[in-house]
Short mmCIF file of C-alpha atoms in Angstrom, two decimals:
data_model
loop_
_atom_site.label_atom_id
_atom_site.label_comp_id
_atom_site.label_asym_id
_atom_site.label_seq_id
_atom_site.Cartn_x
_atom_site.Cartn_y
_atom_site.Cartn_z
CA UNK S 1 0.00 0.00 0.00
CA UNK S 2 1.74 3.40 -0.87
CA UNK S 3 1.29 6.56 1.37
CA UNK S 4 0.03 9.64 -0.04
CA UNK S 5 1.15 12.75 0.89
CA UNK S 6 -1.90 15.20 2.73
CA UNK S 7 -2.44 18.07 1.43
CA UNK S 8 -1.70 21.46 2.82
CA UNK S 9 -5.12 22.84 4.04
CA UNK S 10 -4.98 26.16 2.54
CA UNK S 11 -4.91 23.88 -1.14
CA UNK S 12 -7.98 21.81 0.18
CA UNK S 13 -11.25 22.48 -2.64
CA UNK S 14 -14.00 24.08 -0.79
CA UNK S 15 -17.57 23.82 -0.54
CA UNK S 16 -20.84 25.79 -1.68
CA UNK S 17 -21.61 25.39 2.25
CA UNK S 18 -17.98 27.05 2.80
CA UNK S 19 -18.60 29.70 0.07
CA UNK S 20 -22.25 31.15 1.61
CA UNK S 21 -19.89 30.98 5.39
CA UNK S 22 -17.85 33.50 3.85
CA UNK S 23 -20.36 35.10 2.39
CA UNK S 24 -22.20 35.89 5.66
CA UNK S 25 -18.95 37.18 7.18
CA UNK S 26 -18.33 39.62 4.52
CA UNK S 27 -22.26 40.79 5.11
CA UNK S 28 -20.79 41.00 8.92
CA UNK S 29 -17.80 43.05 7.81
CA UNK S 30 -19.91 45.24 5.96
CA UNK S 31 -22.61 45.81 9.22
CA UNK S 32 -19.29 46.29 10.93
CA UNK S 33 -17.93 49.61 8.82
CA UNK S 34 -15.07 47.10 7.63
CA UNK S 35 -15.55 47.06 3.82
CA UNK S 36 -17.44 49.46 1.84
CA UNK S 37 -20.24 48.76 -0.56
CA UNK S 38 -18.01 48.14 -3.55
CA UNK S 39 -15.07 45.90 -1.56
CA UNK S 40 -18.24 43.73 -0.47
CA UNK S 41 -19.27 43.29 -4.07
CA UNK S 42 -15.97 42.19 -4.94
CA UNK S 43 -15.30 39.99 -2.34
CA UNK S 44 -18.41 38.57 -2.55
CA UNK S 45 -17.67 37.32 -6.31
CA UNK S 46 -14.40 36.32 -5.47
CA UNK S 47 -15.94 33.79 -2.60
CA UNK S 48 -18.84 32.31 -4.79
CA UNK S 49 -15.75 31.47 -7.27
CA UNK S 50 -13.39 30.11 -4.88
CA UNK S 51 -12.14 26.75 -5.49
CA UNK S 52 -9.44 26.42 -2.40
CA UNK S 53 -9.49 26.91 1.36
CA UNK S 54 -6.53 29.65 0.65
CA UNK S 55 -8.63 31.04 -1.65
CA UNK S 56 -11.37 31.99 0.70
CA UNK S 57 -8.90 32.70 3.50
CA UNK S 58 -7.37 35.56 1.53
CA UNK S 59 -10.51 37.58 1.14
CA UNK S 60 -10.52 37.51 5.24
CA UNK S 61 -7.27 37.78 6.21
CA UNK S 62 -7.56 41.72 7.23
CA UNK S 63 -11.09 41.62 8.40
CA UNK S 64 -10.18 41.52 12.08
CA UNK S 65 -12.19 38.88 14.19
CA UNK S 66 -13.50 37.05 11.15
CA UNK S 67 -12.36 33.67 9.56
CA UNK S 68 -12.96 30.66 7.81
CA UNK S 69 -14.12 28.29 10.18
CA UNK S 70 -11.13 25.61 11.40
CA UNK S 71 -11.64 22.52 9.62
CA UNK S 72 -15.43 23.80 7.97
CA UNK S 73 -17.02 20.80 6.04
CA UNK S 74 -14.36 18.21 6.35
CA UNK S 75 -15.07 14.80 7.11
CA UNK S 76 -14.69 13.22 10.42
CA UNK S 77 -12.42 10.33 10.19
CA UNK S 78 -11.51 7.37 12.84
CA UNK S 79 -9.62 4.32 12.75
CA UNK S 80 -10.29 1.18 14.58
CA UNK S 81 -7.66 -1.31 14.90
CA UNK S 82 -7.45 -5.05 15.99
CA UNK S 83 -4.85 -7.27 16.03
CA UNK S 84 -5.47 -10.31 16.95
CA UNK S 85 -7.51 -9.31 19.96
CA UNK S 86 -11.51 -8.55 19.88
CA UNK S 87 -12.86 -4.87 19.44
CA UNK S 88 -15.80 -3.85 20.64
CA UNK S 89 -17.59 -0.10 20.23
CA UNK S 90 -21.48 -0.41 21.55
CA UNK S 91 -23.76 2.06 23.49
CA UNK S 92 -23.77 5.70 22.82
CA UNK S 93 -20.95 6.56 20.52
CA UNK S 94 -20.39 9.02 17.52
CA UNK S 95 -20.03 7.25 13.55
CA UNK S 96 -17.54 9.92 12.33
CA UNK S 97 -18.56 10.21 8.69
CA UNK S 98 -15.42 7.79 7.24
CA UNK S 99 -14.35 5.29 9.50
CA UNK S 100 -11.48 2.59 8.43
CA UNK S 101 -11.22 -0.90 10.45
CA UNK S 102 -8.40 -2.55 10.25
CA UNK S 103 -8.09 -6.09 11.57
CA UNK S 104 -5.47 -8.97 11.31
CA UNK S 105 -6.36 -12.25 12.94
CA UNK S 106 -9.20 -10.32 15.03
CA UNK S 107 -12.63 -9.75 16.02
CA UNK S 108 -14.62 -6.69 15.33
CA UNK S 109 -18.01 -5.71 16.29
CA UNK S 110 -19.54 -2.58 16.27
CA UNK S 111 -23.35 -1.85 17.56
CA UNK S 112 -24.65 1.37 16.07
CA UNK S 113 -27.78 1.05 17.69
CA UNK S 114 -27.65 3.72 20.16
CA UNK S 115 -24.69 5.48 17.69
CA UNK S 116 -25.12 9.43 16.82
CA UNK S 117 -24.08 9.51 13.13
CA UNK S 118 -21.90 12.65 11.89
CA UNK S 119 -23.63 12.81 8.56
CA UNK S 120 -26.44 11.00 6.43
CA UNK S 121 -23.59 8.68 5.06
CA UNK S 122 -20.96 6.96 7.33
CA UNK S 123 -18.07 5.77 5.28
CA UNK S 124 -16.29 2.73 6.67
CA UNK S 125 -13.17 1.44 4.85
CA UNK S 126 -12.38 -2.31 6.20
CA UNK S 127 -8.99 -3.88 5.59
CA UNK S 128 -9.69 -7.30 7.09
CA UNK S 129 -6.89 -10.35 7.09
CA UNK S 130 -8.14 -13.54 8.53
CA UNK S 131 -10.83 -11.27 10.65
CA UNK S 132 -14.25 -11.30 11.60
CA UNK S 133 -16.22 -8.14 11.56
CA UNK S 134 -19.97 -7.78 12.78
CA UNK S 135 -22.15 -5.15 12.14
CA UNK S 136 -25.83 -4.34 14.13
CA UNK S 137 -27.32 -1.76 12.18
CA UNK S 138 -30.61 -0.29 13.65
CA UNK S 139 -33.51 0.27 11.39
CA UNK S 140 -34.06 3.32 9.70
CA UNK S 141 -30.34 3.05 7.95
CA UNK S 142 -29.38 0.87 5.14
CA UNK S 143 -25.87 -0.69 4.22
CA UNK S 144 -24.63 -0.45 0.50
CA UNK S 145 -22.00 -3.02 0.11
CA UNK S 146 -18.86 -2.40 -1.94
CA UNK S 147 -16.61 -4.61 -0.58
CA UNK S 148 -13.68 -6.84 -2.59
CA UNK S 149 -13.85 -10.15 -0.75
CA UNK S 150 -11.18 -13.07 -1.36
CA UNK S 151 -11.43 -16.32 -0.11
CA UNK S 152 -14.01 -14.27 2.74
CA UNK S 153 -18.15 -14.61 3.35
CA UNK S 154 -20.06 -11.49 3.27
CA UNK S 155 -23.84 -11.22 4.67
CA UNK S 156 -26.32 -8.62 4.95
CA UNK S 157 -29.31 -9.88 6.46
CA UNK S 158 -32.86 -8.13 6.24
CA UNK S 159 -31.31 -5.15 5.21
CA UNK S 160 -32.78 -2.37 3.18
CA UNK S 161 -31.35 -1.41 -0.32
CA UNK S 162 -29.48 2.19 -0.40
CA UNK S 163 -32.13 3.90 -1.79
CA UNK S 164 -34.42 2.81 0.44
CA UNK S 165 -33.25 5.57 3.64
CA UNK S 166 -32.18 8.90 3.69
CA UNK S 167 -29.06 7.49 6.14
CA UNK S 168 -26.94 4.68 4.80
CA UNK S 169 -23.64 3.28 5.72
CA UNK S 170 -21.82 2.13 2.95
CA UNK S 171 -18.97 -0.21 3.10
CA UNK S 172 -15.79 -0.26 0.81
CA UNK S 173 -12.38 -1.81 1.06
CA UNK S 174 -10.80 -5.22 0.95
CA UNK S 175 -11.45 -9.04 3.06
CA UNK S 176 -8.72 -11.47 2.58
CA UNK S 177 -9.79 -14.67 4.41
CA UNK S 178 -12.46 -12.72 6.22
CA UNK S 179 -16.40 -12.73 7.61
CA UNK S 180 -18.31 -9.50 7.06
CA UNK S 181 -21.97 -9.78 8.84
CA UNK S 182 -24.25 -7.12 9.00
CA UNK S 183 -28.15 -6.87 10.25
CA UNK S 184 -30.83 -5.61 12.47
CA UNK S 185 -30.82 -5.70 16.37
CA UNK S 186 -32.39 -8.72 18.37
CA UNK S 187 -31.63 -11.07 15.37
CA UNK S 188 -29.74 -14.66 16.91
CA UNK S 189 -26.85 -13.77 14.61
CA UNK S 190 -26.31 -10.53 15.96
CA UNK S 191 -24.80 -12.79 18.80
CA UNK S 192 -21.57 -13.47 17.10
CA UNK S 193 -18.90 -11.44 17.96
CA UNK S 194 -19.84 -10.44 21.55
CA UNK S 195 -17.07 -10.44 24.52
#
C-alpha cells in the first residue's frame, strides 16, 4: 500500500456550504464599517468562485475577528484497529462520517444502535486479514455493500437497499480470508462477535 502525501489545508477544494460561510462574514464586515459597498461586491464574487481553502482565507485575512471556520465541512475520520484481539464499540458513541477498520487475525463488532451519526452517510473502509467483523445496524439506515472479498463470506441480512433511507452506511475496502456480517438488532446472529 503506498502513502500519499496530505495536502496542505490552505490547497484543500471548498464547498458551496464554505462559500455562503464566507459570504455571511463579509455581510458581517460590511454591518461592521469594515468594507465598503463596492469591496463587499468584490469579495463577494471572489468567494462564490473560490475553489481552495486559501482562496477563501485571503478575502478575510484583514477583516479583524473574522475567519474561515477551522476545519469547515471536512469529514470526520476514525480508525479502529485489531490485532489479533476482539474490538468492541457499543452504546452511545459518535459514527464519524469515514471510519477505516483494520483487523489482522481479530474480532470486530460494532453496535450502532444507540450510535449518533456525523452525517447521512458513514463511510467505513475495512482492511480485514483472517478477521471477523460484525455489524448491528438499527432500522431506519441501510448498508450499501462495496466490498472486494477473497477467499471471505459477506452477509447482509434483512437489510434495506441504499435507496431505500435517507441514512446509509456504505462499506468499501478489501477481506482477505475474512467474515463480514451485517443486520438488524435482536436477530440470533447478531450474537456473534460479543465479549
Amino acid at each position: 500500500m503506498t502513502a500519499t502525501n496530505p495536502v496542505a489545508p490552505r490547497y484543500l477544494r471548498v464547498s458551496d456550504a464554505e462559500r455562503q460561510h464566507v459570504v455571511g462574514l463579509l455581510q458581517k464586515a460590511i454591518g461592521l464599517g469594515l468594507i465598503d459597498l463596492d469591496e463587499f461586491t468584490t469579495r463577494t464574487d471572489s468567494a462564490l468562485t473560490a475553489r481552495t481553502r486559501g482562496d477563501l482565507n485571503s478575502l478575510l485575512v484583514d477583516l479583524p475577528g473574522l475567519s474561515l471556520r477551522a476545519g469547515a465541512e471536512e469529514p470526520e475520520t476514525m480508525t479502529l484497529s485489531s490485532h489479533g484481539s476482539n474490538l468492541v464499540r457499543e452504546g452511545h458513541w459518535r459514527v464519524p462520517t469515514t471510519l477505516r477498520v483494520e483487523s489482522r487475525g481479530g474480532t470486530v463488532r460494532l453496535d450502532f444502535t444507540q450510535a449518533e451519526f456525523a452525517g447521512e452517510t458513514a463511510l467505513i473502509t475495512v482492511a480485514l486479514r483472517h478477521s471477523h467483523l460484525v455489524l448491528v445496524v438499527p432500522e431506519g439506515i441501510a448498508v450499501q455493500d462495496e466490498v472486494t472479498s477473497r477467499h471471505s463470506v459477506v452477509r447482509l441480512r434483512d437489510l434495506a437497499p441504499a435507496s431505500a433511507f435517507g441514512r446509509r452506511i456504505v462499506l468499501r475496502g478489501e477481506l482477505v480470508h475474512s467474515a463480514l456480517r451485517a443486520g438488524r438488532p435482536g436477530r440470533r446472529w447478531s450474537l456473534l462477535g460479543r465479549r
